[in-house]
Short mmCIF file of C-alpha atoms and ligand atoms in Angstrom, two decimals:
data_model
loop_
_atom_site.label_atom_id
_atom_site.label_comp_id
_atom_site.label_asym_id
_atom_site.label_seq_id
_atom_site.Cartn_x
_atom_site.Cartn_y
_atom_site.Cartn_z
CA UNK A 79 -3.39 -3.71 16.80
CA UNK A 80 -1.75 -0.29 17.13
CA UNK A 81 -4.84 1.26 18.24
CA UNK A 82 -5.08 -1.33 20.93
CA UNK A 83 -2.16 -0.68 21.97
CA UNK A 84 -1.70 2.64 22.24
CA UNK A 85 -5.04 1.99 24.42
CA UNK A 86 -2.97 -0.22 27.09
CA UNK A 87 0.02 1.99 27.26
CA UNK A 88 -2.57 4.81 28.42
CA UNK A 89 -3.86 2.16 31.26
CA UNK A 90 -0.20 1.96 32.46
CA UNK A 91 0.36 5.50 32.38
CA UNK A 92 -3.30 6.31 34.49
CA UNK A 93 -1.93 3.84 36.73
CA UNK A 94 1.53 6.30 37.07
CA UNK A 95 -0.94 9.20 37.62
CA UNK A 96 -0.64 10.21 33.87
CA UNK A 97 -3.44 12.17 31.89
CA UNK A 98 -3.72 12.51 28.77
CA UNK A 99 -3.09 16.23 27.42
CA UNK A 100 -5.13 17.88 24.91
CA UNK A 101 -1.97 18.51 22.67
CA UNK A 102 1.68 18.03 22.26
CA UNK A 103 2.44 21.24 23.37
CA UNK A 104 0.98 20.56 27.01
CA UNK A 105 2.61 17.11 27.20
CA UNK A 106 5.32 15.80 29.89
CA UNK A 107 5.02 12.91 28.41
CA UNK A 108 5.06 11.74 24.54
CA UNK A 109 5.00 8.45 23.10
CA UNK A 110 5.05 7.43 19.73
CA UNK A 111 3.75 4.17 18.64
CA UNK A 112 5.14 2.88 15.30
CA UNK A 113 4.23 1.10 12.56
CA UNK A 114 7.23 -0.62 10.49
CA UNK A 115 5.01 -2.64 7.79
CA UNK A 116 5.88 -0.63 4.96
CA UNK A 117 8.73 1.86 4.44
CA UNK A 118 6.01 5.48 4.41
CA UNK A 119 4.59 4.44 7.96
CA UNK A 120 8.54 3.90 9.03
CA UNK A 121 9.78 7.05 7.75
CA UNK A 122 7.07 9.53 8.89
CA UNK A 123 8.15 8.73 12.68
CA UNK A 124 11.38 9.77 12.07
CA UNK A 125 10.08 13.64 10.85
CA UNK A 126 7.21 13.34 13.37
CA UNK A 127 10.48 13.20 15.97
CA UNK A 128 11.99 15.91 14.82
CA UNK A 129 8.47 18.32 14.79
CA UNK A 130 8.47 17.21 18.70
CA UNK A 131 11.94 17.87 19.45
CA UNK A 132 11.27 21.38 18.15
CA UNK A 133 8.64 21.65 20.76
CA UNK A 134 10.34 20.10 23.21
CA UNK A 135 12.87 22.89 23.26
CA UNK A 136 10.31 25.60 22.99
CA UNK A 137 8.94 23.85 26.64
CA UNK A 138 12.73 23.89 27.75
CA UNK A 139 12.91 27.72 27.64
CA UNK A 140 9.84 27.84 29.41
CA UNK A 141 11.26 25.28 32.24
CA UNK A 142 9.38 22.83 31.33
CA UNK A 143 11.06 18.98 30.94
CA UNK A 144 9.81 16.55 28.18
CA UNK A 145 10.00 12.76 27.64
CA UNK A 146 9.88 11.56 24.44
CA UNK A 147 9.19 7.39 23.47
CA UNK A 148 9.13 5.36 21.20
CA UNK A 149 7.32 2.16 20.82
CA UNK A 150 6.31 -0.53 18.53
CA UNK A 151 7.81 -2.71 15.48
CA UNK A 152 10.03 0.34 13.97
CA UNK A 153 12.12 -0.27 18.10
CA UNK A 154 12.00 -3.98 16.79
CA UNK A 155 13.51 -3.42 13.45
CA UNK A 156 15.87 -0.06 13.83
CA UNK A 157 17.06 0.46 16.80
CA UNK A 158 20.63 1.24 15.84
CA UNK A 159 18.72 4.06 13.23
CA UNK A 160 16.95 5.45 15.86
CA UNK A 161 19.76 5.89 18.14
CA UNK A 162 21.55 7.49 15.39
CA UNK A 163 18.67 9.77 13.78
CA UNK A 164 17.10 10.67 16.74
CA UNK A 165 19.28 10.77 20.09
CA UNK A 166 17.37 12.87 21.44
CA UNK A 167 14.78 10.41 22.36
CA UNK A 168 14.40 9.17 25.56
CA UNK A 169 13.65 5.77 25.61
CA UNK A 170 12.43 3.08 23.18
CA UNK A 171 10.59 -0.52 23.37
CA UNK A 172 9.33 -3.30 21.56
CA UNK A 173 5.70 -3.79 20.91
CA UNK A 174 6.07 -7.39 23.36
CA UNK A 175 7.89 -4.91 26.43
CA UNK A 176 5.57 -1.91 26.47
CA UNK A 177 4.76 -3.43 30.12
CA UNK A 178 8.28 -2.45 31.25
CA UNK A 179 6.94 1.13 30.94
CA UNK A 180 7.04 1.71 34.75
CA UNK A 181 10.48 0.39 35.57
CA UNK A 182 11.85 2.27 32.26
CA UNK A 183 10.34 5.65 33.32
CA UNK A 184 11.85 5.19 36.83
CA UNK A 185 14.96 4.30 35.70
CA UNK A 186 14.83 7.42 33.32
CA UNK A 187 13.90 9.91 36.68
CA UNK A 188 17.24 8.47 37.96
CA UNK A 189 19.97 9.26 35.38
CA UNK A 190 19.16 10.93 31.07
CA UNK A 191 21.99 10.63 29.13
CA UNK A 192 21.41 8.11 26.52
CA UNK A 193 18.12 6.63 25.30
CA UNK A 194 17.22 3.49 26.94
CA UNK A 195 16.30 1.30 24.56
CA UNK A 196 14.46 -2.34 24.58
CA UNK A 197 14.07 -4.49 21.85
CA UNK A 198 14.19 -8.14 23.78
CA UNK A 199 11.65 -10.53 22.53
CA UNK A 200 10.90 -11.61 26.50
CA UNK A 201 10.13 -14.96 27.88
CA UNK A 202 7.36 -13.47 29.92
CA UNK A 203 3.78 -12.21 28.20
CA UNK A 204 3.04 -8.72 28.48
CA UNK A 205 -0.37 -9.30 28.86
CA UNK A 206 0.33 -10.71 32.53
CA UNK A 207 1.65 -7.57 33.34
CA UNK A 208 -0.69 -5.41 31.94
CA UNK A 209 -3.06 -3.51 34.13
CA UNK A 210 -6.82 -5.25 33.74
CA UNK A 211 -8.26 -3.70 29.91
CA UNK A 212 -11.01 -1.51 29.49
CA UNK A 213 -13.92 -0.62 27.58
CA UNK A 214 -13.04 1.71 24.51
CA UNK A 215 -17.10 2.25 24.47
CA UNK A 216 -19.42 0.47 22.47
CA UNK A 217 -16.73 -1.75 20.50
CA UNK A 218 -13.36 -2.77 22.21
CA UNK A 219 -10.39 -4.47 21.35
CA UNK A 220 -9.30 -7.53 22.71
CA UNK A 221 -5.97 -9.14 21.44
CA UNK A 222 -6.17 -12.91 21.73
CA UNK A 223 -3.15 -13.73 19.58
CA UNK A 224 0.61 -12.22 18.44
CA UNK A 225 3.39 -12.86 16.55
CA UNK A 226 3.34 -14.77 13.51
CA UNK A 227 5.15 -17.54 11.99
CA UNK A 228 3.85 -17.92 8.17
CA UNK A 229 7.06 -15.32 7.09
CA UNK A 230 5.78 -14.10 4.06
CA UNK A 231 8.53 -13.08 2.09
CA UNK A 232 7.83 -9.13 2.21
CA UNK A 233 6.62 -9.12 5.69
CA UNK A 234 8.46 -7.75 9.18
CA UNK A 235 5.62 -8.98 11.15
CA UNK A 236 7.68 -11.86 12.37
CA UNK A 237 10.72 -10.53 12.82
CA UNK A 238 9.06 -7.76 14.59
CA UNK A 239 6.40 -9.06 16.87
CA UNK A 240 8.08 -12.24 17.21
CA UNK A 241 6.83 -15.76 16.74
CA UNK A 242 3.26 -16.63 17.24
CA UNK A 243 1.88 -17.11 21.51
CA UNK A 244 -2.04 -17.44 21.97
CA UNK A 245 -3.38 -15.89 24.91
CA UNK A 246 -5.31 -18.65 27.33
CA UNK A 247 -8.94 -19.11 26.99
CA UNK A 248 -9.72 -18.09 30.80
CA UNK A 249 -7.70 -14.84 30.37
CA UNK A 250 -9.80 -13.66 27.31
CA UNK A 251 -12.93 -14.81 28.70
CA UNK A 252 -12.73 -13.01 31.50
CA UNK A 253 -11.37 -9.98 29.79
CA UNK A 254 -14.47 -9.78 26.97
CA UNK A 255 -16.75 -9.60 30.68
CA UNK A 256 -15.06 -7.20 31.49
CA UNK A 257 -15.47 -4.94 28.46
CA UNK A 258 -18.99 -5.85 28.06
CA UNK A 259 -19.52 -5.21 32.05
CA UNK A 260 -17.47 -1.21 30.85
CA UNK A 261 -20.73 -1.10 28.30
CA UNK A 262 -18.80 -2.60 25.01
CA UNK A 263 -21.73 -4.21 22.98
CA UNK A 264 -18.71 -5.11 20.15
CA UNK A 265 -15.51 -7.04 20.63
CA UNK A 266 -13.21 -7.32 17.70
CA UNK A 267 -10.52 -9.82 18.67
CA UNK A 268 -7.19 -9.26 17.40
CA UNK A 269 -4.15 -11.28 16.07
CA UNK A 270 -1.58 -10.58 13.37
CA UNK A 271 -3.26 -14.47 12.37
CA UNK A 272 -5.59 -14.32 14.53
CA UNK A 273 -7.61 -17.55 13.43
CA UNK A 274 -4.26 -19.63 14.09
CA UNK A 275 -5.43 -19.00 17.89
CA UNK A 276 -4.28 -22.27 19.57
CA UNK A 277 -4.81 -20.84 23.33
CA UNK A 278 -4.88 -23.40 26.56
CA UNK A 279 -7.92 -23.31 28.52
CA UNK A 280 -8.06 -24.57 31.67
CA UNK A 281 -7.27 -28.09 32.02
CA UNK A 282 -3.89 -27.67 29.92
CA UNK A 283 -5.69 -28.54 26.76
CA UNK A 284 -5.60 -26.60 23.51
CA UNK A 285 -8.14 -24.48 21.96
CA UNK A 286 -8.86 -22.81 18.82
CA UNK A 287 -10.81 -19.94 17.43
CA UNK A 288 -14.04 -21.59 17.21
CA UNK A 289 -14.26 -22.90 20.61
CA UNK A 290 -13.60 -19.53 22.28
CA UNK A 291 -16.23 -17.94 19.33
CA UNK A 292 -19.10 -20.29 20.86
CA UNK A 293 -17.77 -19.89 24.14
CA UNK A 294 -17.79 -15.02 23.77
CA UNK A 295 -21.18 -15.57 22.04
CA UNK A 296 -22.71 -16.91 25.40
CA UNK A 297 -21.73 -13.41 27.38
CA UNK A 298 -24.92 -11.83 27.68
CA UNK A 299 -24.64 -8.18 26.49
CA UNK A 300 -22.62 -9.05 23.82
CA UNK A 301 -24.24 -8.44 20.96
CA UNK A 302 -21.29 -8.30 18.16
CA UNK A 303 -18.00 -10.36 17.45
CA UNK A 304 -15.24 -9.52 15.12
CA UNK A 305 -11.96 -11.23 14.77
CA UNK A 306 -9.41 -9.92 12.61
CA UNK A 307 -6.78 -10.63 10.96
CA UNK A 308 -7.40 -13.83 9.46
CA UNK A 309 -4.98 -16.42 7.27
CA UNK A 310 -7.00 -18.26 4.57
CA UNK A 311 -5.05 -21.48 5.01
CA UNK A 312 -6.09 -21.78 8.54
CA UNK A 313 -9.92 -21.05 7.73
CA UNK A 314 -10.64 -24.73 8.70
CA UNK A 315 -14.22 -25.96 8.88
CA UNK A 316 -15.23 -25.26 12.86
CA UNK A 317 -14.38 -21.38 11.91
CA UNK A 318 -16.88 -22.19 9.28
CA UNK A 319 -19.25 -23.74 11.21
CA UNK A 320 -19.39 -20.58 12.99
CA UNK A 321 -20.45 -18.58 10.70
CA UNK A 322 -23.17 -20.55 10.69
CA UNK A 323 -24.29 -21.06 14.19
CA UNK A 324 -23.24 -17.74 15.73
CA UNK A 325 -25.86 -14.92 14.75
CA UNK A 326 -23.57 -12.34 17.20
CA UNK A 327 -20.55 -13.10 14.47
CA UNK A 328 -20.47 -10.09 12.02
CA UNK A 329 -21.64 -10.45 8.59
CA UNK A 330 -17.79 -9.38 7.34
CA UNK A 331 -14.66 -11.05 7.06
CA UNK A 332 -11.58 -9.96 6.28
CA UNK A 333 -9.23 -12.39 4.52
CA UNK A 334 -6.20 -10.83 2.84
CA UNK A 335 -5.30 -12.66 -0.65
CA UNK A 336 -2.57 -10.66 -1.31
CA UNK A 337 -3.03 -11.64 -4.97
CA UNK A 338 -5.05 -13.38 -7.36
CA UNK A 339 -1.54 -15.18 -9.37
CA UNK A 340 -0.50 -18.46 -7.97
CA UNK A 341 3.25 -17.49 -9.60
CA UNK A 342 3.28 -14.62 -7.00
CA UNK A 343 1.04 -16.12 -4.45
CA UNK A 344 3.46 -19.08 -4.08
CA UNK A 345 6.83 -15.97 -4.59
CA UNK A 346 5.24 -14.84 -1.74
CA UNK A 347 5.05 -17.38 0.85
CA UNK A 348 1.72 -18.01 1.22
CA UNK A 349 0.13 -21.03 2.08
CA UNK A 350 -2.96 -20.69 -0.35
CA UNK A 351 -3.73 -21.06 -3.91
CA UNK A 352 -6.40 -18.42 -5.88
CA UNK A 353 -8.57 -22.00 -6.09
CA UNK A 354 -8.00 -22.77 -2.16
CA UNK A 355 -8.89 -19.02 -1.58
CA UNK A 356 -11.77 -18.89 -3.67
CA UNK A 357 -12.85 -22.70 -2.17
CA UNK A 358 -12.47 -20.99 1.10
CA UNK A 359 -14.76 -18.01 0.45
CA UNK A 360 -17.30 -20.72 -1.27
CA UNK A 361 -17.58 -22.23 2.04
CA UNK A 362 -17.96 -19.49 4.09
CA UNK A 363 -21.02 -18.01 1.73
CA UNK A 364 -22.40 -21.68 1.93
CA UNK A 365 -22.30 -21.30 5.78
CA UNK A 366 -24.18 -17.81 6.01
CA UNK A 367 -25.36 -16.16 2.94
CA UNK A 368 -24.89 -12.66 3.94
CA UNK A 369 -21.17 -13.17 4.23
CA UNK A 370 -19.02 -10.19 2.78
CA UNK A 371 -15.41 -10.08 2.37
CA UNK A 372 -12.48 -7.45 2.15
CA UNK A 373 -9.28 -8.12 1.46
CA UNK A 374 -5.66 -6.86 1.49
CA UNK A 375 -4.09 -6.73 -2.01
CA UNK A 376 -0.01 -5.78 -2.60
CA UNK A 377 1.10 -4.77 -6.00
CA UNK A 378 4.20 -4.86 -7.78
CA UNK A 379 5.81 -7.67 -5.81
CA UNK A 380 8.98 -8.36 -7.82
CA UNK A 381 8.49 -10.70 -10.57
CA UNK A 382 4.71 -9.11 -11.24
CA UNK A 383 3.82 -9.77 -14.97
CA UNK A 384 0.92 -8.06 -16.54
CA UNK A 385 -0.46 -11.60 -16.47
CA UNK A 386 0.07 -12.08 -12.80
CA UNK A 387 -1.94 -8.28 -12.04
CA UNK A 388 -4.46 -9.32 -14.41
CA UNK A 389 -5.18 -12.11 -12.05
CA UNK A 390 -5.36 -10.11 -9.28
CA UNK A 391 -8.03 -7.83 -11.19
CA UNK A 392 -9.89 -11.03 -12.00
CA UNK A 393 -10.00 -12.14 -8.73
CA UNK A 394 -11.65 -8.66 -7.36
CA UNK A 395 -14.28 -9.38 -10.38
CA UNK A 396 -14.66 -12.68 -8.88
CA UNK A 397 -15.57 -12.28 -5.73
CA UNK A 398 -16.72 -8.39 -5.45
CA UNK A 399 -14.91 -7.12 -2.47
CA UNK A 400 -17.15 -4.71 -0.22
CA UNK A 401 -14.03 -3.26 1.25
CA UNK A 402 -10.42 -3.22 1.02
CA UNK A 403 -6.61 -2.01 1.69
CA UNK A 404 -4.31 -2.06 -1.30
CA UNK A 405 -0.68 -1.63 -1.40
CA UNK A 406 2.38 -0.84 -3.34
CA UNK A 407 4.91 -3.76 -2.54
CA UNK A 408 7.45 -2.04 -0.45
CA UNK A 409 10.81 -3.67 0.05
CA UNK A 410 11.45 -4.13 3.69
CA UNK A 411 15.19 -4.50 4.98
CA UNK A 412 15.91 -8.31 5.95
CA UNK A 413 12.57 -10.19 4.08
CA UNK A 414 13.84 -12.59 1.81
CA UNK A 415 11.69 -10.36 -0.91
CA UNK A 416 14.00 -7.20 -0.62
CA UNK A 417 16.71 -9.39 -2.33
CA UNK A 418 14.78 -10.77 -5.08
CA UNK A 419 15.84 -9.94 -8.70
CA UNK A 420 12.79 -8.75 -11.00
CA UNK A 421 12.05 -6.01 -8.27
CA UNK A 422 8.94 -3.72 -10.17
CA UNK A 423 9.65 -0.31 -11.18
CA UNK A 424 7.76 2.26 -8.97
CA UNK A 425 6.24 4.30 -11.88
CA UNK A 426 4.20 0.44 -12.98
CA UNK A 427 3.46 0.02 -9.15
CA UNK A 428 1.80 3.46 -9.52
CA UNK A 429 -0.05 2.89 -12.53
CA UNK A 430 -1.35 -0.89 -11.12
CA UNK A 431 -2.51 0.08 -7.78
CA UNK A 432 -4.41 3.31 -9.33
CA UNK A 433 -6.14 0.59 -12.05
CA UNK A 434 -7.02 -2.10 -8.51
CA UNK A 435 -8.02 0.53 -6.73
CA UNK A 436 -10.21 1.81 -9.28
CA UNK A 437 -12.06 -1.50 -9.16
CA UNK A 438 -12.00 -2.10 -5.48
CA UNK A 439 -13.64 1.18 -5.27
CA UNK A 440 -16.36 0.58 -7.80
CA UNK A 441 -17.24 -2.72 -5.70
CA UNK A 442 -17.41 -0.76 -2.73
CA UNK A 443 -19.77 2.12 -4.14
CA UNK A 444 -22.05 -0.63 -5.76
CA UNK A 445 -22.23 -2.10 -2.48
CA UNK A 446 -22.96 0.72 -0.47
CA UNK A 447 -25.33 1.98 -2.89
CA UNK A 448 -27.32 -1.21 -2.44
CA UNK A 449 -27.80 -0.19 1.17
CA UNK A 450 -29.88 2.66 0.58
CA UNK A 451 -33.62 2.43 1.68
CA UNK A 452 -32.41 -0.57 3.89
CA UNK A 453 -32.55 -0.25 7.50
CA UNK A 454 -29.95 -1.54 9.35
CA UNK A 455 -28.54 -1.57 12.87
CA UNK A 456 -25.54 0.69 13.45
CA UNK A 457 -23.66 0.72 15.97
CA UNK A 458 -22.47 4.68 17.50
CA UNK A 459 -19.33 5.37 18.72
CA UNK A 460 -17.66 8.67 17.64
CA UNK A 461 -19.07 12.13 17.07
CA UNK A 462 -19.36 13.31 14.04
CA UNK A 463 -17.57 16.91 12.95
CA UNK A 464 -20.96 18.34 12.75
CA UNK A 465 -22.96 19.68 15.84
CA UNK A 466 -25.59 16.70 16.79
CA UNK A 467 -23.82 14.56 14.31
CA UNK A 468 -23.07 10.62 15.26
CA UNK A 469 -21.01 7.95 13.23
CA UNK A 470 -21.37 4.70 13.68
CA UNK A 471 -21.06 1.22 11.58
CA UNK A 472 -23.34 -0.99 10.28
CA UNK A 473 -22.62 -4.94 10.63
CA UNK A 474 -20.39 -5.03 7.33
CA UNK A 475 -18.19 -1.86 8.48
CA UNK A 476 -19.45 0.43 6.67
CA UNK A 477 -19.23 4.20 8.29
CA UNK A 478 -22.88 5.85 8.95
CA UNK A 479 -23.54 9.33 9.72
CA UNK A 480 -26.77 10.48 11.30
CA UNK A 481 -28.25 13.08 13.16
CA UNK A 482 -28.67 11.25 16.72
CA UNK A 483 -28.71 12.87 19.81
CA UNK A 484 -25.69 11.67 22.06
CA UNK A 485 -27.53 8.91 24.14
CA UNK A 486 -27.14 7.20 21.28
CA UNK A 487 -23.68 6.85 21.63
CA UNK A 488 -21.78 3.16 21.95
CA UNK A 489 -25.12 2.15 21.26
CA UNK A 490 -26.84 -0.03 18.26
CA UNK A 491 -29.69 1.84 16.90
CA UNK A 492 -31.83 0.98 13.88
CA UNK A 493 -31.16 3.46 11.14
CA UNK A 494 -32.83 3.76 7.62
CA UNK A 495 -29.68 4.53 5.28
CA UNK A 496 -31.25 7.72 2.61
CA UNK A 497 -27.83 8.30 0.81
CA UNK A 498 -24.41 6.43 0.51
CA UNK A 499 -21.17 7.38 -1.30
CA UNK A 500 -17.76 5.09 -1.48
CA UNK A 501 -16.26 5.78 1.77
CA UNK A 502 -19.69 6.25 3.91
CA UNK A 503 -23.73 6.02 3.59
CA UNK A 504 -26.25 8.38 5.97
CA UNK A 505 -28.95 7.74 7.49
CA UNK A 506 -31.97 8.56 9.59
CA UNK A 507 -32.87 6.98 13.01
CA UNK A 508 -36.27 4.59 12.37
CA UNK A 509 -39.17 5.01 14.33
CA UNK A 510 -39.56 7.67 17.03
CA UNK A 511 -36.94 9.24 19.17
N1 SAH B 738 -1.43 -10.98 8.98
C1 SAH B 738 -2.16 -10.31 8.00
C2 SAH B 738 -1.59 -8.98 7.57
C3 SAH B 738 -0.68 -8.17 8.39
S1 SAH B 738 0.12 -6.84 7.62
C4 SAH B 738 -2.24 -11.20 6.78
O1 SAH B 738 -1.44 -12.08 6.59
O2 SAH B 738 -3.09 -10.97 5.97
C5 SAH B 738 -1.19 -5.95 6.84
C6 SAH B 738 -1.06 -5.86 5.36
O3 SAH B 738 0.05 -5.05 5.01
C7 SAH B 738 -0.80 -7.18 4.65
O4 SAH B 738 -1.95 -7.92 4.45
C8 SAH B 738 -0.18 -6.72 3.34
O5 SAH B 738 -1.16 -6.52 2.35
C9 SAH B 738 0.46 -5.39 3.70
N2 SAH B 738 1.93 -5.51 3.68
C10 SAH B 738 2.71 -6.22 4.52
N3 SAH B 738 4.01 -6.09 4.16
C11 SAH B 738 4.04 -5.31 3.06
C12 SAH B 738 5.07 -4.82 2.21
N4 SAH B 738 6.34 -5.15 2.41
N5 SAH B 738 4.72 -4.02 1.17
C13 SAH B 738 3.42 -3.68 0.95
N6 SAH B 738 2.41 -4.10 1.71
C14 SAH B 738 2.71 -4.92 2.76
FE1 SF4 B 739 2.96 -10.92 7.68
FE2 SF4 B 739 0.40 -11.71 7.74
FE3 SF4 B 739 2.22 -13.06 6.32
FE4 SF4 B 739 2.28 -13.16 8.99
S1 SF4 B 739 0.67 -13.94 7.63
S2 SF4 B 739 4.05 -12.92 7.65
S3 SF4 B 739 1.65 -11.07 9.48
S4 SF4 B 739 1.50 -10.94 5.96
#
């Protein structure tokens, strides 16, 4: 969502006759976007500030002025920190009033003394205000949902995106045609709970995920759909059914658990049981065999037995993640699970998420090592470090590097994979070039 993000506020700044500069150094103009989900992402802005500020007053000597930003869910959640650690900064805004850029940098050329700083949750949606999205290349973004309103109880999301608003169905249709018309062959659509979608299309009524999935799969050109990040509780059976019926929908979902102990599950706040997740994953694999799954696991939420982690580890045996994120539970400021007794130390945090990782990770290689020999299509977008060097990603995410001469890029080529590792496989192109 960041990433998207970051992408728009670039659209509004081309639209101010910005460029982007090839390094901090050259920069009028820096803005940070933040990430406030755990308490590592939160702190590194804060020292990130303080490197720029450093060049900022190297530019000074050399008469040059610099603007430094902030935006995204660390605005939300500490504003009254960041006026304090870092006064320097210019101006600051919510992830939902990034569209105010223009008005905030003319009100900045104006008067500078103190940072101006915006952390309403407004009645308008940005994305009316936004100047019309672009292609990223061969895969785009496109956010379709925000906010959420499940409040787990170690989770800012809500308090710092805001409740949950669907975008309308005419809006994102007409967005995806545009990406595909900018050459995107991929559209991941994004939500914080993304297959809550409840969007109006355009007789008033209500829609949900599955009726805009059937509706994105008839865009000619589009050749892959994503949608990420999903709740299990609101995997209902339409979603299902598309999995079924929609050969453009990705072989690879990612539905967070969280954890595999109903104790913690339900400490937690979520709306699913380890059956109910485990029925829900049944269902899916029913619906299209080829199904994989990743997952988001936290550990060390307070109250965590042995018992509880051993469920989570049985859980990963259960149904043999190809991918996933894994987390220390990190006590956020105003969740209700920062004031629970039974917090875990850090030291058996440490120790849990090295022994889940080191089964997550032997998933992943076995999986990856059953690609090899297989040829499958890949879709380029970045170049590699290496001269002549492409990376791409095959249907379940997986990264592939090949040799490929640039045409290739944002585009889906056939590719036989030769070797494979835990974090990537390689490949050759198939047939001639
Ligand atoms: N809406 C998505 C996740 C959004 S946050 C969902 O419900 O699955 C992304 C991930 O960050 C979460 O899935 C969770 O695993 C992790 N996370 C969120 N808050 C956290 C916290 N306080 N400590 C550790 N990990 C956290
Ligand atoms: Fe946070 Fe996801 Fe839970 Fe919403 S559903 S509160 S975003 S973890």
């Amino acid at each position: 969502m960041n990433v998207y993000d970051s992408h728009r506020i670039a659209a509004i700044l081309e639209t101010l006759g910005f460029s982007a500069a090839t390094s901090p150094k050259s920069a009028d103009l820096v803005i940070f976007n933040t990430c406030h989900i755990r308490e590592k992402a939160a702190e590194k802005v804060f020292s990130d500030l303080g490197r720029l500020n450093l060049i900022r007053e190297e530019r000074a000597a050399e008469g040059k002025d610099t603007i430094i930003g902030i935006v995204g869910c660390v605005v939300q959640a500490e504003d009254e920190e960041i006026a304090k650690r870092a006064p320097f900064v210019d101006f600051a805004t919510g992830p939902l009033t990034y569209h105010r850029l223009p008005e905030i940098l003319q009100k900045l050329s104006r008067k500078k003394e103190t940072p101006i700083i915006d952390t309403e949750f407004p009645a308008e949606s940005k994305f009316d205000f936004l100047p019309q999205n672009s292609s990223m290349g061969g895969s785009s973004f496109l956010a379709i949902q925000e906010g959420c309103n499940n409040f787990c109880t170690y989770c800012v999301v809500p308090y710092t995106r805001g409740i949950e608003t669907s975008r309308p169905v005419d809006d994102i249709l007409k967005e995806a045609q545009v990406l595909v018309d900018g050459g995107s062959v991929e559209i991941n659509l994004l939500g914080q709970n993304v297959n809550s979608y409840h969007g109006e299309d355009s007789n008033g009524k209500e829609r949900n995920l599955a009726f805009l999935l059937q509706h994105l799969a008839q865009i000619k050109g589009l050749e892959r759909i994503r949608y990420t990040t999903s709740y299990p509780a609101d995997i209902d059976d339409d979603l299902i059914a598309c999995h079924r019926d929609i050969p453009h929908l990705m072989p690879y979902l990612h539905l967070p658990v969280q954890s595999g102990s109903n104790t913690i599950l339900k400490a937690m706040n979520r709306r699913h049981t380890r059956e109910e997740y485990l029925e829900k994953i049944a269902k899916l694999k029913n619906a299209r065999k080829d199904l994989q799954f990743s997952s988001d696991f936290i550990v060390g939420f307070p109250g965590e037995t042995d018992a509880d982690f051993a469920a989570t580890l049985d859980i990963v045996r259960q149904v043999k993640f190809c991918q996933a994120f894994s987390f220390k539970y990190s006590r956020r400021a105003g969740t209700p699970a920062a004031l629970m007794p039974n917090q875990v130390e850090e030291s058996i945090k440490k120790t849990r998420l090295e022994e889940l990782q080191k089964l997550l990770f032997s998933y992943q290689l076995k999986f990856n090592k059953e690609s090899i020999g297989k040829i499958m299509p890949v879709l380029f977008d970045i170049k590699g470090r290496h001269k002549g060097e492409l990376i791409g990603r095959t249907p379940y995410m997986q990264n592939v590097h090949a040799e490929l001469s640039k045409d290739y890029c944002n585009k889906i080529v056939n590719i036989k994979i030769t070797d494979a590792n835990v974090n990537s496989l390689s490949g050759t192109k198939e047939g001639k070039e």
